[in-house]
Amino acid sequence: MKPLYPLSLLLLLLAGCQEEPAPVAIVRPVKSMLVQPFGEQPVSFTGTVEPQVSTDFSFQILGRIVDRRVNVGDTVAAGAVLATLDPTVQAQDVQAAEAALVSAQASLSNATGVASRQRALAASRIATQAVVDQAEQSLQSARSAVLQAEAALEKAREQLGYTRLAARTPGIVTAVSAEAGQVVSPGQAIVTIARPDLRDAVVDLPDHYAAALAPGAMLRVQLELDANVAAQGTVREVAPMADPVTRARRVKIALQNPPAGFRLGSIVKVALPVGAEGALALPASAVLRRDGKTFVWVIAAGGDTVALRPVDVREEADGRLAVVDGLEAGERVAAAGVNSLTDGQRVKIQETNR
């Protein structure tokens, strides 16, 4: 029997000449949405209630704290002692200064008597004028010594007083920065006290929102956990420059007659009116950021392909973007998964918001 090699080889060649089937285009499911006008909608930003006036209290001398009498949250009156330093050295200095003053006063009394006697002797022509002049100089020196001793005693007592740290104004303790036994330096903050009657809502806003606010503008502020607890506030300060990292500007809003729920440190929401004329609203998930520019994937009218289109985004709040150029109301765009699409890719609308 003859081998079948030629026939097998022929079959292999014929199989190799057949065309490979064309690859099947992958249709990607995509969530989409219809673009709608942004509208006049209030948006809110989260902030905190902070005191308008807050003061750091510190000792004026070096020393070791032996007693700290207040804690965070305590209410203190003006003049209340906040903390004390070990007064041993300062008390000894006062005792030494008192002794020096007593000695100076005794020297002054003696010099006064000598000068008086020398003047009497000079009047009787028993003492010379030179002796009288010397007695007068000694008297003047004794007087100066007393003045110096009095000043030294006053300074020593002042230093002793510096071992007690007292509140100059009433308020609430918002921070303590040192403990008993700790050695502290002059000027080092020990206790921070805030005035509870003057409170701000402090919020960091995107630059474009902050730029639209002017001092004196009225805004509504509410507790984050209870929208029914609210107060009106007046913009009193807008930071002139944005933070280089967050690109936000700090805004301070003076609260007018805030309710008791607006305690220092409370989380609040500040409502801002938003209305970029002609702007369209999109969620942040629908916008692709690439090389410092912003794009969206526009779904063709037939709903089967996507095309990348640049857009101009101006405002941002609560996860929404205000698109002012590049889109028309009613167009359909991909609402999610924008980083995994390609230009011209076929898609299948999986879910829409409209």
XYZ file of C-alpha atoms in Angstrom:
354
model
C 0.000 0.000 0.000
C 1.302 3.486 -0.892
C 1.741 6.094 1.841
C -0.919 8.802 2.170
C 1.569 11.636 2.822
C 0.784 13.619 -0.365
C -2.930 13.618 0.392
C -2.422 14.749 3.984
C -0.078 17.500 2.866
C -2.642 18.711 0.353
C -5.340 18.904 2.998
C -3.075 20.932 5.264
C -2.267 23.383 2.493
C -5.939 23.843 1.671
C -6.741 24.483 5.331
C -3.995 27.113 5.528
C -5.382 28.966 2.547
C -8.737 29.551 4.212
C -9.254 33.123 5.492
C -9.281 33.663 9.262
C -12.641 34.884 10.605
C -12.796 38.640 11.313
C -12.523 39.497 15.048
C -15.831 40.258 16.690
C -16.045 43.869 17.902
C -16.513 44.058 21.659
C -19.613 45.993 22.651
C -19.082 47.558 26.051
C -22.014 48.132 28.414
C -22.000 51.709 29.641
C -24.048 53.793 32.031
C -25.236 57.000 30.456
C -27.218 60.133 31.139
C -28.887 62.975 29.316
C -27.225 66.332 29.855
C -29.504 68.799 31.642
C -29.139 72.474 32.634
C -27.414 73.091 35.942
C -30.162 75.411 37.125
C -30.444 77.623 40.188
C -29.770 74.983 42.797
C -28.300 75.587 46.236
C -25.237 73.529 47.025
C -23.689 73.026 50.409
C -20.186 72.793 51.782
C -19.135 71.336 55.110
C -17.402 73.454 57.729
C -16.970 73.782 61.481
C -18.052 76.202 64.190
C -15.000 78.049 65.477
C -14.492 81.007 67.819
C -13.918 84.431 66.347
C -11.549 85.275 69.190
C -9.140 82.680 70.544
C -6.184 83.467 72.808
C -3.133 81.411 73.731
C -1.996 81.931 77.332
C 1.648 81.355 78.223
C 4.077 81.964 81.071
C 6.533 84.831 80.795
C 9.371 82.982 82.535
C 11.082 79.610 82.318
C 9.904 77.084 84.867
C 8.406 73.723 85.770
C 4.633 73.402 85.943
C 3.459 72.146 89.329
C -0.276 72.558 88.785
C -2.631 72.890 85.825
C -6.105 73.729 87.026
C -8.221 73.622 83.852
C -9.134 71.105 81.164
C -10.613 71.343 77.685
C -14.247 72.412 77.868
C -13.960 74.248 81.188
C -15.521 77.682 81.470
C -13.223 80.188 83.159
C -13.721 83.707 84.477
C -11.352 86.606 84.021
C -8.578 86.365 86.595
C -8.966 82.620 87.162
C -5.657 80.807 87.706
C -4.962 78.391 84.851
C -1.608 76.923 85.919
C 1.320 77.581 88.254
C 5.081 77.128 88.096
C 7.384 76.032 90.896
C 7.897 79.366 92.760
C 10.875 78.320 94.913
C 13.546 80.354 93.133
C 11.346 83.413 92.704
C 10.247 83.337 96.369
C 13.890 83.223 97.461
C 14.638 86.178 95.204
C 11.841 88.137 96.888
C 13.239 87.362 100.340
C 16.719 88.442 99.244
C 15.343 91.659 97.751
C 13.404 92.432 100.936
C 16.558 91.953 103.009
C 18.538 94.172 100.650
C 15.912 96.892 100.999
C 16.023 96.726 104.793
C 19.814 97.070 104.661
C 19.610 100.005 102.239
C 17.044 101.751 104.417
C 19.301 101.310 107.472
C 22.232 102.779 105.554
C 20.047 105.698 104.507
C 18.994 106.331 108.109
C 22.640 106.329 109.209
C 23.720 108.589 106.330
C 20.898 110.990 107.135
C 22.064 111.271 110.770
C 25.708 111.761 109.771
C 24.849 114.467 107.270
C 22.673 116.255 109.836
C 25.465 116.251 112.441
C 28.081 117.434 109.955
C 25.861 120.319 108.900
C 25.448 121.313 112.571
C 29.197 121.104 113.158
C 29.878 123.144 110.063
C 27.486 125.822 111.327
C 29.586 125.973 114.517
C 32.735 126.100 112.411
C 33.897 122.814 113.907
C 33.612 120.749 110.704
C 34.963 121.797 107.351
C 32.844 122.185 104.257
C 34.682 119.269 102.658
C 33.489 116.958 105.419
C 29.947 118.246 104.992
C 30.085 117.670 101.226
C 31.307 114.112 101.755
C 28.430 113.440 104.170
C 25.948 114.834 101.654
C 27.362 112.570 98.924
C 27.055 109.568 101.210
C 23.458 110.547 101.930
C 22.677 110.822 98.220
C 24.264 107.427 97.571
C 22.199 105.900 100.368
C 19.022 107.340 98.886
C 19.912 105.899 95.473
C 20.632 102.532 97.061
C 17.172 102.514 98.639
C 15.552 103.319 95.294
C 17.501 100.508 93.630
C 16.553 98.073 96.389
C 12.886 99.040 96.062
C 13.043 98.501 92.286
C 14.761 95.140 92.754
C 12.083 94.070 95.231
C 9.330 95.154 92.859
C 10.926 93.163 90.031
C 11.364 90.094 92.246
C 7.715 90.244 93.287
C 6.754 90.630 89.626
C 8.776 87.521 88.736
C 7.050 85.652 91.561
C 3.706 86.735 90.135
C 4.726 85.312 86.763
C 4.664 81.827 88.304
C 0.846 82.055 88.257
C -0.852 82.004 84.851
C -4.248 83.715 84.994
C -6.963 84.215 82.380
C -7.135 87.818 81.258
C -10.560 87.298 79.666
C -13.483 84.942 80.331
C -14.163 82.077 77.951
C -14.035 78.357 77.248
C -10.849 76.306 77.300
C -10.416 74.870 73.808
C -6.915 73.409 74.147
C -4.279 72.560 76.741
C -0.695 72.142 75.583
C 1.276 71.283 78.731
C 1.040 69.022 81.749
C 2.181 69.192 85.371
C 5.867 68.386 85.699
C 6.724 69.748 82.271
C 9.385 72.452 81.941
C 8.099 75.233 79.720
C 9.708 78.222 78.044
C 8.539 81.839 78.001
C 5.850 82.304 75.371
C 5.083 78.594 75.019
C 1.306 78.095 74.752
C -0.133 76.399 77.827
C -3.884 76.974 77.561
C -6.072 78.297 74.736
C -9.267 80.136 75.639
C -12.014 81.164 73.225
C -14.867 83.597 73.612
C -18.086 81.565 73.326
C -20.317 84.497 72.447
C -18.619 85.244 69.111
C -18.673 82.261 66.748
C -17.901 81.682 63.077
C -18.818 79.003 60.597
C -15.502 78.337 58.860
C -15.612 76.629 55.464
C -13.116 76.050 52.654
C -14.622 76.859 49.248
C -13.388 76.329 45.696
C -11.821 79.509 44.415
C -14.662 80.408 42.040
C -17.256 80.180 44.824
C -15.181 82.194 47.271
C -14.544 84.868 44.642
C -18.301 85.327 44.229
C -18.797 86.068 47.931
C -18.394 89.557 49.323
C -18.110 90.540 52.999
C -21.590 91.156 54.341
C -23.314 88.505 52.223
C -26.001 86.561 54.102
C -25.871 82.750 54.104
C -27.811 79.976 55.794
C -25.862 77.648 58.075
C -27.252 74.404 59.494
C -26.019 71.517 61.605
C -24.915 68.574 59.502
C -26.807 66.113 61.710
C -29.987 68.179 62.024
C -31.024 70.523 59.224
C -33.705 72.013 61.473
C -31.035 73.549 63.716
C -29.920 76.511 61.636
C -28.827 80.121 61.830
C -28.146 83.018 59.525
C -24.597 84.151 59.044
C -22.757 87.098 57.535
C -19.592 86.660 55.516
C -16.940 88.585 57.432
C -13.709 87.317 55.894
C -12.672 85.699 52.606
C -9.081 84.531 52.252
C -7.410 86.529 49.452
C -5.427 83.529 48.210
C -6.253 79.866 47.669
C -4.406 77.113 49.479
C -1.705 75.843 47.087
C -2.574 72.211 47.864
C -6.375 72.175 48.085
C -6.909 75.188 45.798
C -9.623 76.291 48.221
C -10.083 79.610 49.976
C -11.119 79.853 53.614
C -14.307 81.791 54.322
C -15.395 82.884 57.816
C -19.093 83.491 58.391
C -20.154 85.330 61.553
C -23.133 83.516 63.077
C -26.038 85.657 64.215
C -27.711 84.457 67.424
C -26.697 80.829 66.884
C -28.755 78.201 68.739
C -27.277 76.183 71.583
C -26.607 73.309 69.196
C -23.932 75.358 67.452
C -21.222 74.406 69.920
C -17.581 75.049 69.175
C -16.315 72.280 66.920
C -19.759 71.331 65.594
C -19.926 70.225 61.948
C -22.153 72.490 59.875
C -23.227 72.900 56.276
C -23.249 76.238 54.500
C -25.750 76.614 51.661
C -24.644 78.601 48.620
C -26.822 79.608 45.679
C -25.385 78.282 42.426
C -26.374 79.334 38.968
C -23.886 79.545 36.158
C -26.029 80.892 33.342
C -26.231 78.373 30.493
C -24.218 75.777 32.401
C -24.995 72.071 32.240
C -24.837 69.709 35.192
C -22.716 66.553 35.162
C -21.486 64.243 37.902
C -17.745 64.146 38.430
C -17.751 60.483 37.322
C -18.747 61.562 33.787
C -15.706 63.777 33.237
C -12.332 62.481 32.078
C -9.304 64.501 33.165
C -6.242 64.133 30.980
C -3.142 66.328 30.666
C -4.792 69.140 32.580
C -7.862 69.164 30.316
C -11.396 67.853 30.765
C -13.357 65.628 28.366
C -16.606 63.661 28.164
C -17.605 60.646 26.113
C -20.565 61.658 23.929
C -22.776 58.778 22.821
C -23.903 58.976 19.207
C -27.556 59.624 18.494
C -27.993 55.979 17.520
C -26.627 54.979 20.893
C -23.929 52.570 19.672
C -20.581 54.452 19.662
C -18.765 57.007 21.807
C -16.653 59.999 20.819
C -14.277 61.954 23.042
C -15.120 65.655 23.282
C -13.345 68.440 25.225
C -15.494 70.486 27.602
C -14.998 73.582 29.746
C -15.723 72.923 33.420
C -16.084 75.973 35.637
C -17.872 75.098 38.858
C -17.833 72.170 41.194
C -19.934 71.303 44.230
C -21.504 68.248 45.881
C -19.877 65.999 43.286
C -21.396 67.914 40.368
C -19.642 69.860 37.666
C -20.977 72.879 35.809
C -20.044 72.546 32.136
C -20.205 75.890 30.356
C -18.896 74.932 26.918
C -18.614 71.842 24.723
C -22.009 70.221 25.322
C -25.625 70.851 24.487
C -28.623 70.086 26.658
C -30.198 66.785 25.628
C -26.992 65.112 24.472
C -26.229 61.726 25.976
C -22.884 61.053 27.639
C -21.226 58.181 29.461
C -21.850 58.629 33.175
C -19.214 56.239 34.526
C -16.199 54.192 33.495
C -14.751 57.047 31.451
C -11.161 55.883 31.923
C -11.750 52.561 30.140
C -13.433 53.787 26.927
C -11.766 54.457 23.582
C -12.722 56.828 20.796
C -15.193 55.203 18.389
C -15.792 52.211 20.639
C -19.162 50.473 20.309
C -21.241 50.598 23.458
C -24.533 49.345 24.758
C -26.529 51.605 27.025
C -26.884 49.615 30.199
C -28.442 52.108 32.555
C -29.535 55.703 32.233
C -30.708 58.431 34.519
C -33.302 59.551 32.046
